[in-house]
Short mmCIF file of C-alpha atoms in Angstrom, two decimals:
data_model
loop_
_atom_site.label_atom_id
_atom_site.label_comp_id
_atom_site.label_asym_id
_atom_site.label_seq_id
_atom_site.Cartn_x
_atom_site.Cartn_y
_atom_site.Cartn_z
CA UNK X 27 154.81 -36.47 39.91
CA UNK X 28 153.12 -36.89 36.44
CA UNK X 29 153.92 -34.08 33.73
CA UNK X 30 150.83 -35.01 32.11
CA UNK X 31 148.79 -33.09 34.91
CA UNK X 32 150.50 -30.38 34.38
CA UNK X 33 149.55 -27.30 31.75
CA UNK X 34 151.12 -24.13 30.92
CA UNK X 35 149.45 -20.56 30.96
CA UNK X 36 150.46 -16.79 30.20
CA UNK X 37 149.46 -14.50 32.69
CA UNK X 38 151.29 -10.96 32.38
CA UNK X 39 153.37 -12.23 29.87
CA UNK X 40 154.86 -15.26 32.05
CA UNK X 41 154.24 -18.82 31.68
CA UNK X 42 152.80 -19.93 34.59
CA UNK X 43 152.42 -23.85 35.31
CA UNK X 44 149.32 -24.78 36.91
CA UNK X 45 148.51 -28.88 38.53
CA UNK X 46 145.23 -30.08 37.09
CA UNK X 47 142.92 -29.23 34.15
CA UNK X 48 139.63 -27.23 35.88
CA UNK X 49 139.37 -23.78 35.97
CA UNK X 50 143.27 -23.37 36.18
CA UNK X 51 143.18 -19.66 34.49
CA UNK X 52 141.04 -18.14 37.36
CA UNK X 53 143.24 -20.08 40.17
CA UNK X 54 146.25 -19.24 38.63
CA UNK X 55 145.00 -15.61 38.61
CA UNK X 56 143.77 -15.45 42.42
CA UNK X 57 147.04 -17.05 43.37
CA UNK X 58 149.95 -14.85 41.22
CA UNK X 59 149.50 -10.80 41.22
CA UNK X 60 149.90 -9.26 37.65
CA UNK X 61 153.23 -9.06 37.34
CA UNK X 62 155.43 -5.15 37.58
CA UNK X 63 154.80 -3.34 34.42
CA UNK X 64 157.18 -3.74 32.08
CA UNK X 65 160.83 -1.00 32.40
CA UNK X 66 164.24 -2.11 31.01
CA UNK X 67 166.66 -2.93 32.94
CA UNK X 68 170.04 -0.80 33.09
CA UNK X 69 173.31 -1.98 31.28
CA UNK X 70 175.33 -4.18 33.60
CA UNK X 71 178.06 -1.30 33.07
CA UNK X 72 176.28 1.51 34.54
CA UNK X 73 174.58 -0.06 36.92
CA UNK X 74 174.73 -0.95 41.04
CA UNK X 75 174.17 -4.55 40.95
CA UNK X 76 172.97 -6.53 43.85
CA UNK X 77 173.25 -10.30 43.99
CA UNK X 78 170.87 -12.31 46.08
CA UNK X 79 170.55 -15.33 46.85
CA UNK X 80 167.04 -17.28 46.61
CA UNK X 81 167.55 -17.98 50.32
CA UNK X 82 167.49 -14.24 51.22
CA UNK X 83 165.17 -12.72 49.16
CA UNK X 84 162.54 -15.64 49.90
CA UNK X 85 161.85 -18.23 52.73
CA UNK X 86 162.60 -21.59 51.48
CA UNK X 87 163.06 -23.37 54.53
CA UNK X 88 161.07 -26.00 54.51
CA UNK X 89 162.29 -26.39 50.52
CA UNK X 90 165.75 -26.34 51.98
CA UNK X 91 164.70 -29.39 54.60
CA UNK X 92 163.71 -31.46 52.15
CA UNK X 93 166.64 -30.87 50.12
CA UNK X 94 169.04 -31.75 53.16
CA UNK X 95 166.92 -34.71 54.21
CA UNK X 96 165.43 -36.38 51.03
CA UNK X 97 168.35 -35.16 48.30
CA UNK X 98 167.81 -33.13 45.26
CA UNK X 99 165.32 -35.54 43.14
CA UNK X 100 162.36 -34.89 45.66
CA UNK X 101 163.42 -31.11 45.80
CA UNK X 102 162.74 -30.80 42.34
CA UNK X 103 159.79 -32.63 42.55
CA UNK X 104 158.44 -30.81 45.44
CA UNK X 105 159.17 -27.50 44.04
CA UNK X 106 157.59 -28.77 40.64
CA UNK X 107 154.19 -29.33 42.56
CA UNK X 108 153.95 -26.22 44.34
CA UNK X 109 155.19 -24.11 41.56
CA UNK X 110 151.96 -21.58 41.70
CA UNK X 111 152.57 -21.19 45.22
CA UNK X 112 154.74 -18.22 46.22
CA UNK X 113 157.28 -18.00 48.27
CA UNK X 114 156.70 -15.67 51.15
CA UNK X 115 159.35 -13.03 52.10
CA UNK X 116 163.07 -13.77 53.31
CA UNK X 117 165.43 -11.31 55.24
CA UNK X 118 166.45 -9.65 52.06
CA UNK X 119 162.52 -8.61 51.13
CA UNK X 120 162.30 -5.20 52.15
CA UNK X 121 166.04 -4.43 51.52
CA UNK X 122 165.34 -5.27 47.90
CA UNK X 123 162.23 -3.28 47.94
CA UNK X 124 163.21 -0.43 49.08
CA UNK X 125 166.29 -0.06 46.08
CA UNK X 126 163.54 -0.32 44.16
CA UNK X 127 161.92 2.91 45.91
CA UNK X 128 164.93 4.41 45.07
CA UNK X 129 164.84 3.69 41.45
CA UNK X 130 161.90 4.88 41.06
CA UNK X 131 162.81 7.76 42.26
CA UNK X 132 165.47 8.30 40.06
CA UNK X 133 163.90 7.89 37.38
CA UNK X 134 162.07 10.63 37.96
CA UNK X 135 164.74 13.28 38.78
CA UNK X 136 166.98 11.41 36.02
CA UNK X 137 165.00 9.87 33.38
CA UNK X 138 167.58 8.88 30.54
CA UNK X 139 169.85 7.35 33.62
CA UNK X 140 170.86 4.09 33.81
CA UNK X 141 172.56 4.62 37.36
CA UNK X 142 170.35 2.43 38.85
CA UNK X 143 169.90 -0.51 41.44
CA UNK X 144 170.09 -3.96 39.29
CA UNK X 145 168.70 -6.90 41.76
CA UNK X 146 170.47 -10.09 40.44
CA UNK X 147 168.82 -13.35 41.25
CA UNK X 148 171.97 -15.83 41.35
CA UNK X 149 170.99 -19.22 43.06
CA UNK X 150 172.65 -22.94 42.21
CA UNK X 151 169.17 -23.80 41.98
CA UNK X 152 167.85 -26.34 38.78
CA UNK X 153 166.78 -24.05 35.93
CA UNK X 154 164.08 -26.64 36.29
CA UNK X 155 162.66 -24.92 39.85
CA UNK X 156 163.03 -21.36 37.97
CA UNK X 157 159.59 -21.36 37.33
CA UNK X 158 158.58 -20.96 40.70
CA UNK X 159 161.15 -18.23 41.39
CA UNK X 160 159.21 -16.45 38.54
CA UNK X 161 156.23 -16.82 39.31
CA UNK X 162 156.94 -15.45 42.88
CA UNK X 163 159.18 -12.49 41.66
CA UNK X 164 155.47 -11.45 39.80
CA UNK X 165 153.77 -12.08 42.66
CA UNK X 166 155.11 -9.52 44.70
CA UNK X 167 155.62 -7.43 42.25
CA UNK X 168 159.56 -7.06 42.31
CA UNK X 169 161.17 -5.89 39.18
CA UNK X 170 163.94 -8.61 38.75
CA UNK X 171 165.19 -9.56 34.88
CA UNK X 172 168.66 -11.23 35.88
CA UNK X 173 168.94 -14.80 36.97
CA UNK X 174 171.46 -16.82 37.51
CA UNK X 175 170.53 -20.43 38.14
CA UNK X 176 173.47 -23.04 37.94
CA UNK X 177 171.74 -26.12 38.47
CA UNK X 178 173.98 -27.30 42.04
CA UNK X 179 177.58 -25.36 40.66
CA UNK X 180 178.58 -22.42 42.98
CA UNK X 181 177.58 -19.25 41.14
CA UNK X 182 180.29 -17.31 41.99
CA UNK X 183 182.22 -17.29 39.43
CA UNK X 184 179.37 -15.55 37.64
CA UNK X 185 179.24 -12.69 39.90
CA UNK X 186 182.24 -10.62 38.31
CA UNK X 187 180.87 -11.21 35.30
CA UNK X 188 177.32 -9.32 36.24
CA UNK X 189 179.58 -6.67 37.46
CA UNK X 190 178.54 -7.52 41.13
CA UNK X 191 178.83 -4.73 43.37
CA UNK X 192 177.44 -6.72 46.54
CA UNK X 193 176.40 -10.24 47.28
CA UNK X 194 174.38 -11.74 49.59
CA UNK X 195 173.72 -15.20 50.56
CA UNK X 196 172.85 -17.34 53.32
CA UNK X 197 176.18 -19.43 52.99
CA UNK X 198 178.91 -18.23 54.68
CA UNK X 199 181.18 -20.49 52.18
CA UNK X 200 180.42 -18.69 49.10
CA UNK X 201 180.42 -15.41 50.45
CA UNK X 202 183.93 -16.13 51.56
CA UNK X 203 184.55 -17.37 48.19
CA UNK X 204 183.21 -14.14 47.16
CA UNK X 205 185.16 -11.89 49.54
CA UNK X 206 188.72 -13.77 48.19
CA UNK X 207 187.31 -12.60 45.04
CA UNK X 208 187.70 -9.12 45.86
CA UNK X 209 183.48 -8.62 45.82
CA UNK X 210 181.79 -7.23 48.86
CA UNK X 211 179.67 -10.16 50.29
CA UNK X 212 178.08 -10.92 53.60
CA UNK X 213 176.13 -13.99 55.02
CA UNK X 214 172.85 -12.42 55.51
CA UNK X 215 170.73 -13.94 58.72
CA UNK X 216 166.71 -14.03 59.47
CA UNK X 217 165.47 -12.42 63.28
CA UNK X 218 162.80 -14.50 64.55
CA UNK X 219 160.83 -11.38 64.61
CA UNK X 220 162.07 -8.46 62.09
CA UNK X 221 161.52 -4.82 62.90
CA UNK X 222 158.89 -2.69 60.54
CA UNK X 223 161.35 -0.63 58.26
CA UNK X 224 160.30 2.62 56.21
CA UNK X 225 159.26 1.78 52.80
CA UNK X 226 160.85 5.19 51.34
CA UNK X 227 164.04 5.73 52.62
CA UNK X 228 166.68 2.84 52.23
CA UNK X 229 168.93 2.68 55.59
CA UNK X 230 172.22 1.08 55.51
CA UNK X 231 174.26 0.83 58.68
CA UNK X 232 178.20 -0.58 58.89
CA UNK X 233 180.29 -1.39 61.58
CA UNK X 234 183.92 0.49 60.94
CA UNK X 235 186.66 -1.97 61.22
CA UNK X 236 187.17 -5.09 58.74
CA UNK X 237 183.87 -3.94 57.57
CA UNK X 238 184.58 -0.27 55.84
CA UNK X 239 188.16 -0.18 56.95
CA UNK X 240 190.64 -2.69 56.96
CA UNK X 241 191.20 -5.01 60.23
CA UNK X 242 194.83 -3.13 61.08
CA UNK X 243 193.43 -1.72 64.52
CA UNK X 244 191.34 -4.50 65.18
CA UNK X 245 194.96 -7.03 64.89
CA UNK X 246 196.54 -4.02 67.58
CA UNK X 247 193.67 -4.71 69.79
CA UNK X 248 193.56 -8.62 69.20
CA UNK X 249 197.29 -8.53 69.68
CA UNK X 250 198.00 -6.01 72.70
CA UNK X 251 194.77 -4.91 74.26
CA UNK X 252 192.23 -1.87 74.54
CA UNK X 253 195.50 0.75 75.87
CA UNK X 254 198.10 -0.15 72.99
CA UNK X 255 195.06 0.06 70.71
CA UNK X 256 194.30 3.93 71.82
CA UNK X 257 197.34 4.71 71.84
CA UNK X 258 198.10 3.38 68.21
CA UNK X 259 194.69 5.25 67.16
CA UNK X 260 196.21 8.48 68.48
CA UNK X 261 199.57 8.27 67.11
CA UNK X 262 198.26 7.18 63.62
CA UNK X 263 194.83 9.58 63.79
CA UNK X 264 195.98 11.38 60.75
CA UNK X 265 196.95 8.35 58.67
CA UNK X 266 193.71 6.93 56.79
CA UNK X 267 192.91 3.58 57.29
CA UNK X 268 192.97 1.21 54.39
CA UNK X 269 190.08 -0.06 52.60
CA UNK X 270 187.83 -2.89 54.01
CA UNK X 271 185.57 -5.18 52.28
CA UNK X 272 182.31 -2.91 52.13
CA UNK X 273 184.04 0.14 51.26
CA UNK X 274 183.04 -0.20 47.61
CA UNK X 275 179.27 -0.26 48.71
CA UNK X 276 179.55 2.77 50.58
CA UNK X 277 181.23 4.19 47.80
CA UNK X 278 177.85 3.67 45.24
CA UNK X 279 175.46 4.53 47.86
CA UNK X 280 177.44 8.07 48.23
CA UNK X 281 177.15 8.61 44.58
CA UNK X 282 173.77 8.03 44.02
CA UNK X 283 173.24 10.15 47.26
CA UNK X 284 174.80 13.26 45.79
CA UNK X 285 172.54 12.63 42.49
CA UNK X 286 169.73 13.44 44.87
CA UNK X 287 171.38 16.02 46.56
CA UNK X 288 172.23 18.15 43.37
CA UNK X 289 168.20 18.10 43.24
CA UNK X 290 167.99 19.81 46.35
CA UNK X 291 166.87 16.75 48.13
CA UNK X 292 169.46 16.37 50.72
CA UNK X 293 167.25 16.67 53.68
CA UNK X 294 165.09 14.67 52.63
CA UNK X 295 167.23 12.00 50.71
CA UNK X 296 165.52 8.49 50.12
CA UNK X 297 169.30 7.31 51.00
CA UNK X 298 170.75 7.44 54.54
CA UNK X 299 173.97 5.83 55.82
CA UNK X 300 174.86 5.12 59.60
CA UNK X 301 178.01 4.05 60.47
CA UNK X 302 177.71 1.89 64.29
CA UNK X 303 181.02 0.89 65.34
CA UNK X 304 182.49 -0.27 68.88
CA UNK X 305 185.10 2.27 68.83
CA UNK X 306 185.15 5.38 71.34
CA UNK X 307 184.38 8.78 69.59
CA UNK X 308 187.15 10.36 72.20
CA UNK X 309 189.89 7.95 71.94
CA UNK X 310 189.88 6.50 68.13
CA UNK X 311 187.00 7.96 66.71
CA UNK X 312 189.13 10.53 65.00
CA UNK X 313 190.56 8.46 62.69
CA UNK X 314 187.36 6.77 61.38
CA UNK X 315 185.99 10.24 60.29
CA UNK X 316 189.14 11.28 58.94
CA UNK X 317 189.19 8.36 56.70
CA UNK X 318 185.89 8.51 55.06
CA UNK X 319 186.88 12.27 54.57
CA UNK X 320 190.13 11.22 52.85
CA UNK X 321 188.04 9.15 50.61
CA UNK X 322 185.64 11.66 49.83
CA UNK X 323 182.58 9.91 51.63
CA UNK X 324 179.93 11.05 53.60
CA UNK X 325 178.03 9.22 56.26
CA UNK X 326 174.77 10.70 57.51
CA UNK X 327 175.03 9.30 61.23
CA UNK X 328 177.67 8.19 63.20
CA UNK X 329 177.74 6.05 66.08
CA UNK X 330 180.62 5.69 68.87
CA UNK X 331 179.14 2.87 71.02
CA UNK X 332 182.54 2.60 73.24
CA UNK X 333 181.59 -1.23 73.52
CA UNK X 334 178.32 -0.87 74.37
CA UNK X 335 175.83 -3.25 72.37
CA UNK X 336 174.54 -2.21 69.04
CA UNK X 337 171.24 -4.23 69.16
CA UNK X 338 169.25 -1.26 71.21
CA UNK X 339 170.91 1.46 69.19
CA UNK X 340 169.93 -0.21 65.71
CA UNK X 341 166.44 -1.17 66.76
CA UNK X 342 165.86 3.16 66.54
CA UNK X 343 167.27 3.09 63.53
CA UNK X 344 165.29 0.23 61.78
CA UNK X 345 167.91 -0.29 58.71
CA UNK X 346 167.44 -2.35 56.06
CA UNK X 347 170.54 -3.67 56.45
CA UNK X 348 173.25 -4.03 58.74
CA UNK X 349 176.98 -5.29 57.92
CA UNK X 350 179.32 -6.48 61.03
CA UNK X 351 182.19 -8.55 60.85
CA UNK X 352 181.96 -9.92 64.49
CA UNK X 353 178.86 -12.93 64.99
CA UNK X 354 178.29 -11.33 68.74
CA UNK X 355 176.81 -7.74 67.14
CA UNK X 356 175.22 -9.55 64.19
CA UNK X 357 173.30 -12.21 66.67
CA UNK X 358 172.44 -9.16 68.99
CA UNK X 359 171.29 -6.89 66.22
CA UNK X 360 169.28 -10.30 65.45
CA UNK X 361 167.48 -10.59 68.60
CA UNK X 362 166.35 -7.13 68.75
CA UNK X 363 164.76 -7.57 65.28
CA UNK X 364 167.34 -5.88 62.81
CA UNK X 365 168.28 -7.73 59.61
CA UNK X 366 171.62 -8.60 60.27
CA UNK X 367 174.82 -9.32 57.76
CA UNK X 368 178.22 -11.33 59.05
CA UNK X 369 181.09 -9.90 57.01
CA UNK X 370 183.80 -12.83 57.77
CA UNK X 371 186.60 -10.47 56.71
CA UNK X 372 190.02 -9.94 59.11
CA UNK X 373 191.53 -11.42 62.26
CA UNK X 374 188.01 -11.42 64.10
CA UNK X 375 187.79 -14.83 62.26
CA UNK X 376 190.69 -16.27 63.21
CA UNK X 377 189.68 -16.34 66.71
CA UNK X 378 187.05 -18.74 67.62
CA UNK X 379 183.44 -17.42 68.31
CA UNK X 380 180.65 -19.00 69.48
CA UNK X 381 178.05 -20.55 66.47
CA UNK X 382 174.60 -18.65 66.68
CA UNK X 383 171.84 -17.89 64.16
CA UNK X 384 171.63 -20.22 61.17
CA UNK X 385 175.60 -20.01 60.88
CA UNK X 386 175.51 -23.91 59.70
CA UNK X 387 178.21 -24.80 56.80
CA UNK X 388 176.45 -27.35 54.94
CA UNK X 389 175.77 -27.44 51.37
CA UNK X 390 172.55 -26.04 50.23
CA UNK X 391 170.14 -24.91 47.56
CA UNK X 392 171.02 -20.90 47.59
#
C-alpha cells in the first residue's frame, strides 16, 4: 500500500496511524479508547513478570493465515492497513486482566511497592506492525510498557534478561526452548467457547506432577504401572518431591498472597490457587501436600481426581489459567471451556499422544 495515504495522530499520548485524509481525528477517536492513565511500571528486579505472546493476549488468526499462506511482505502490509483496527481478545485476555486487578489492589494496601505484576509483550513480530499492537493495548485499556518485538528472531533469549518469571506462547517450540532455559513456560491454547471468569479474584489451577513437582512418580508409573506407583508413593510419602517447572510461579503467587493476608484479607484474597491433579488423595496424595509444606507453600484448594477427568471439575472453578503437562487434560479442560496451558515438561512427552487443539509446530508470527 501507499505511505502517502497514510498520516500520523496523538491521541492519549500515542501516535496513532490513520488511512486517508477526512475527518481521521474523530474516526481514530470512535475506533481506539483513551488509553490507561498513566502509572510507572515496577523495576524489572522487584517485579513478577509475565511474558506473552501477541498470539495469546490477542486473536490474530486470520493475521497468522496470511502470514503462513502469502509470506511476511503481505503480513506487514496487511497489518499496516488495518493498523486502527484492534485486535479482539486471545486466550490470555482475562488472565492478563485480572493481574492487573490485583495490582491495583496492591497498590492500595502497599503504595510505595513495586511487588507487582509486569505484563511483558515479547513477540518476533516487525517493530514495523508495533503500531497496531499499541494501538490495541490502548484500546482495551491494558497497562502494558514492555515490548519485545524481534522482527522474525526467537525472543527467547530476551526473556532472562526481563527477569521472566512465566512465559506464554502459542508455540510449543519456544516454550520448550524456554523450559531448557530453566523459565516456567507453557503453550497456551484457545476453547472454542471460553467460560465467564471473575474479574476480581485471579484463579490459577496446576496439575501436580511434571507440572509443580518433578516427573519422578510419573517415570514409576510410566515404567511399572498404577500398584508399583502406590506403593513407591507410600514408601517415599515423607520424602518431598523435587521441583517441577511451575514451581517458581507458585512460589510468587504465595508471596504476594501473604502480602494480602498480613492485611487481614485472607478470606477474601483477590489470589486463589487450586491444585487438580490425577493422583488419589488416599494412596499418594500424602506426599503432594507434604511437599508444598516442605517448601513453605500454601494452596487454597486441592483436588484428588483418582483419574477421573478434570474438564467438569475445572469448569466450577472457572480459572484463569490452567497448567497440565499431559495434552488429554489440557484438550478436555478445552472443551469444557477452561483456558488451558500444555507444560511439555517430563517423560509424559516422550510417549506419543495424540495431536489436538492448535498443537501445530510451524513457524509463526508470536
Amino acid at each position: 500500500m501507499s505511505r502517502s495515504s497514510i498520516q500520523t495522530l496523538t491521541i492519549s499520548g500515542q501516535d496513532v496511524v490513520k488511512n486517508g485524509s477526512q475527518n481521521s481525528s474523530e474516526d481514530a477517536k470512535a475506533l481506539l479508547k483513551p488509553s490507561t492513565p498513566s502509572k510507572k511500571p515496577p523495576k524489572p528486579e522487584n517485579s513478577i513478570t509475565i511474558a506473552v505472546s501477541s498470539r495469546v493476549l490477542f486473536n490474530m488468526d486470520k493475521e497468522q493465515q496470511i502470514f503462513e499462506q502469502q509470506g511476511m511482505e503481505e503480513y506487514i502490509k496487511y497489518q499496516v492497513a488495518h493498523e486502527t483496527e484492534p485486535f479482539s481478545p486471545g486466550p490470555a485476555f482475562s488472565f492478563v486482566k485480572a493481574l492487573e486487578a490485583v495490582n491495583t489492589q496492591l497498590r492500595d494496601l502497599y503504595p510505595e511497592s513495586e511487588e507487582l505484576f509486569d505484563v511483558v509483550l515479547i513477540t518476533n513480530n516487525h517493530a514495523y506492525v508495533g503500531l497496531r499492537l499499541i494501538n490495541t493495548i490502548n484500546h482495551h485499556q491494558l497497562f502494558i510498557e514492555r515490548f519485545c518485538m524481534t522482527g522474525g528472531n526467537s525472543p527467547i533469549g530476551y526473556l532472562k534478561a526481563y527477569n521472566t518469571n512465566l512465559y506464554l506462547s502459542s508455540d510449543p517450540i519456544k516454550v520448550r526452548e524456554a523450559l531448557e532455559e530453566g523459565i516456567a513456560a507453557a503453550t497456551m491454547f484457545t476453547p472454542e467457547k471460553m467460560t465467564e471468569v471473575s474479574e476480581t479474584q485471579l484463579r490459577v489451577a496446576f496439575d501436580g506432577d511434571a507440572v509443580l513437582f518433578s516427573d519422578e512418580s510419573e517415570q514409576i508409573y510410566k515404567a511399572h504401572g498404577l500398584d508399583k506407583f502406590f506403593e513407591h508413593e507410600k514408601a517415599h510419602e515423607n520424602k518431598p518431591l523435587d521441583h517441577g517447572p511451575l514451581k517458581g510461579f507458585l512460589e510468587v503467587l504465595g508471596k504476594l498472597q501473604k502480602k494480602f493476608y498480613a492485611k487481614g484479607q485472607r478470606m477474601d484474597c483477590p489470589i486463589r490457587t487450586y491444585l487438580v491433579t490425577a493422583r488419589s488423595a488416599a494412596s499418594s496424595g500424602a506426599r503432594a501436600l507434604k511437599t508444598l509444606r516442605s517448601w513453605g507453600l500454601e494452596i487454597d484448594e486441592a483436588l484428588f481426581l483418582a483419574g477421573a477427568p478434570k474438564g467438569p471439575i475445572l469448569e466450577k472453578i472457572r480459572p484463569h489459567i490452567f497448567f497440565d503437562d499431559q495434552m488429554f487434560h489440557v484438550e478436555g479442560a478445552a472443551e469444557m471451556g477452561t483456558v488451558a496451558c500444555h507444560v511439555p515438561y517430563g517423560i509424559a512427552q516422550r510417549v506419543p499422544e495424540r495431536k489436538g487443539l492448535n498443537d501445530k509446530e510451524v513457524s509463526s508470527i508470536k
